[in-house]
């Protein structure tokens, strides 16, 4: 009251008084309806049910990534990590990606404007080239992570997605090791009855290269829309590491051989859970995410 100018004191006092009476009336009224003073220990009913806690759910990408890591862990593969902002050498040049390769184009890759030697990695192979450069052999790693490509966003493409790449280098690693490793992997992930087939392919960093298909999970191989009536679904690319790549990363290609593979986590999650639109993974729509409640 002391700080209120003299000419306003009367009105100010009236308003304050009205409010006091209003508050007191409310308090008395609430005492009547509850029948006792509020905020006392007697008021506390410990038998009342608690406020429900909304349990969240794991993201399907995390669920699938964890399953992939667990399977390869049992085969002796360790998880390796690396930068998402990478230099040209570790993302492209060391991997034998030629100068004119379309992946190197501005249309396909995000470059950092201030320094075009830096870019957002287009695959997690950069983790593997860095691991090879450390020079400690043998190497048996998988590299899960986010990768970036300059794509128009649609149900089938996005400007970022998640990958798991794998690398195994030792004395006398063969294509038979590659096949058996990947066969074990898909049997663990999709079930023992899944079939595989390899088709010849091309990657600059592997020779020979292949795409691996699995028998369609939806129709069991009979033919449906998911497998475009072929009975087979492509799930990963793989091959024997190109000697040039080994050499670029300081490994004696006369002594060592190895295999590598790469797969998109979204693609596998779509097959496992019957998801038909890539955009669902990054829209944070709880109606989509809640469907994974309780999955681990
Ligand atoms: C795909 C195909 C692939 C690799 C990735 C690789 C890495 C090094 C050396 C050689 Cl350091 N190869 N990675 C090899 C073959 C295929 O990915 O379709 N990914 C989504």
mmCIF file of N, CA, C and O and ligand atoms in Angstrom, residues 95 125 128-129 132 163 165 203 205-206 237-238 241 245 260-264, ligand 1:
data_model
loop_
_atom_site.group_PDB
_atom_site.id
_atom_site.type_symbol
_atom_site.label_atom_id
_atom_site.label_comp_id
_atom_site.label_asym_id
_atom_site.label_seq_id
_atom_site.Cartn_x
_atom_site.Cartn_y
_atom_site.Cartn_z
ATOM 1 N N UNK A 95 37.956 -45.390 -51.228
ATOM 2 C CA UNK A 95 37.089 -46.515 -51.576
ATOM 3 C C UNK A 95 37.050 -46.790 -53.082
ATOM 4 O O UNK A 95 36.176 -47.506 -53.567
ATOM 5 N N UNK A 125 30.858 -46.639 -44.722
ATOM 6 C CA UNK A 125 32.171 -47.185 -45.112
ATOM 7 C C UNK A 125 33.302 -46.324 -44.570
ATOM 8 O O UNK A 125 34.422 -46.813 -44.379
ATOM 9 N N UNK A 128 34.882 -47.724 -41.699
ATOM 10 C CA UNK A 128 35.721 -48.884 -42.015
ATOM 11 C C UNK A 128 37.061 -48.475 -42.599
ATOM 12 O O UNK A 128 38.089 -49.073 -42.268
ATOM 13 N N UNK A 129 37.066 -47.439 -43.465
ATOM 14 C CA UNK A 129 38.356 -46.993 -44.007
ATOM 15 C C UNK A 129 39.222 -46.435 -42.875
ATOM 16 O O UNK A 129 40.431 -46.670 -42.830
ATOM 17 N N UNK A 132 40.634 -49.413 -40.952
ATOM 18 C CA UNK A 132 41.720 -50.071 -41.682
ATOM 19 C C UNK A 132 43.016 -49.267 -41.563
ATOM 20 O O UNK A 132 44.095 -49.831 -41.400
ATOM 21 N N UNK A 163 22.179 -47.198 -41.929
ATOM 22 C CA UNK A 163 22.868 -48.293 -42.584
ATOM 23 C C UNK A 163 23.618 -49.132 -41.561
ATOM 24 O O UNK A 163 24.009 -48.619 -40.505
ATOM 25 N N UNK A 165 27.001 -51.402 -42.116
ATOM 26 C CA UNK A 165 27.996 -52.012 -42.991
ATOM 27 C C UNK A 165 28.858 -52.942 -42.155
ATOM 28 O O UNK A 165 28.992 -52.757 -40.945
ATOM 29 N N UNK A 203 30.199 -52.815 -57.398
ATOM 30 C CA UNK A 203 30.534 -51.674 -56.548
ATOM 31 C C UNK A 203 32.006 -51.376 -56.803
ATOM 32 O O UNK A 203 32.792 -52.317 -56.968
ATOM 33 N N UNK A 205 34.208 -50.559 -54.776
ATOM 34 C CA UNK A 205 35.061 -50.935 -53.635
ATOM 35 C C UNK A 205 35.111 -52.435 -53.372
ATOM 36 O O UNK A 205 35.791 -52.876 -52.446
ATOM 37 N N UNK A 206 34.393 -53.238 -54.147
ATOM 38 C CA UNK A 206 34.473 -54.694 -53.978
ATOM 39 C C UNK A 206 34.644 -55.377 -55.341
ATOM 40 O O UNK A 206 34.194 -54.882 -56.365
ATOM 41 N N UNK A 237 23.923 -55.464 -50.261
ATOM 42 C CA UNK A 237 24.996 -55.556 -51.241
ATOM 43 C C UNK A 237 26.260 -56.010 -50.532
ATOM 44 O O UNK A 237 26.455 -55.737 -49.346
ATOM 45 N N UNK A 238 27.136 -56.713 -51.265
ATOM 46 C CA UNK A 238 28.325 -57.271 -50.604
ATOM 47 C C UNK A 238 29.396 -57.600 -51.635
ATOM 48 O O UNK A 238 29.174 -57.501 -52.838
ATOM 49 N N UNK A 241 36.578 -57.271 -50.656
ATOM 50 C CA UNK A 241 37.151 -55.919 -50.668
ATOM 51 C C UNK A 241 38.180 -55.798 -51.798
ATOM 52 O O UNK A 241 39.074 -56.641 -51.936
ATOM 53 N N UNK A 245 41.420 -50.857 -52.489
ATOM 54 C CA UNK A 245 40.906 -50.257 -51.249
ATOM 55 C C UNK A 245 41.794 -50.662 -50.073
ATOM 56 O O UNK A 245 42.168 -49.819 -49.245
ATOM 57 N N UNK A 260 33.086 -57.427 -47.380
ATOM 58 C CA UNK A 260 32.328 -56.298 -46.829
ATOM 59 C C UNK A 260 30.895 -56.405 -47.318
ATOM 60 O O UNK A 260 30.621 -57.050 -48.335
ATOM 61 N N UNK A 261 30.002 -55.779 -46.568
ATOM 62 C CA UNK A 261 28.594 -55.760 -46.982
ATOM 63 C C UNK A 261 27.946 -54.505 -46.424
ATOM 64 O O UNK A 261 28.474 -53.865 -45.512
ATOM 65 N N UNK A 262 26.805 -54.149 -47.004
ATOM 66 C CA UNK A 262 26.081 -52.979 -46.517
ATOM 67 C C UNK A 262 24.586 -53.172 -46.711
ATOM 68 O O UNK A 262 24.148 -53.734 -47.716
ATOM 69 N N UNK A 263 23.820 -52.727 -45.696
ATOM 70 C CA UNK A 263 22.356 -52.849 -45.816
ATOM 71 C C UNK A 263 21.682 -51.625 -45.217
ATOM 72 O O UNK A 263 22.251 -50.961 -44.340
ATOM 73 N N UNK A 264 20.475 -51.322 -45.695
ATOM 74 C CA UNK A 264 19.697 -50.229 -45.138
ATOM 75 C C UNK A 264 18.807 -50.754 -44.019
ATOM 76 O O UNK A 264 18.097 -51.741 -44.204
HETATM 77 C C1 LIG B 1 24.453 -51.422 -50.237
HETATM 78 C C2 LIG B 1 25.790 -51.957 -50.567
HETATM 79 C C3 LIG B 1 27.992 -52.275 -49.711
HETATM 80 C C4 LIG B 1 30.252 -52.285 -48.956
HETATM 81 C C5 LIG B 1 28.965 -51.788 -48.884
HETATM 82 C C6 LIG B 1 32.546 -51.715 -48.216
HETATM 83 C C7 LIG B 1 33.279 -50.998 -47.317
HETATM 84 C C8 LIG B 1 34.660 -50.998 -47.420
HETATM 85 C C9 LIG B 1 35.280 -51.718 -48.385
HETATM 86 C C10 LIG B 1 34.507 -52.408 -49.264
HETATM 87 CL CL1 LIG B 1 35.576 -50.080 -46.357
HETATM 88 N N1 LIG B 1 33.169 -52.412 -49.175
HETATM 89 N N2 LIG B 1 31.203 -51.728 -48.108
HETATM 90 C C11 LIG B 1 30.551 -53.300 -49.850
HETATM 91 C C12 LIG B 1 29.561 -53.784 -50.686
HETATM 92 C C13 LIG B 1 28.261 -53.265 -50.614
HETATM 93 O O1 LIG B 1 26.724 -51.732 -49.579
HETATM 94 O O2 LIG B 1 23.545 -51.636 -50.983
HETATM 95 N N3 LIG B 1 24.289 -50.742 -49.129
HETATM 96 C C14 LIG B 1 23.055 -50.185 -48.689
#
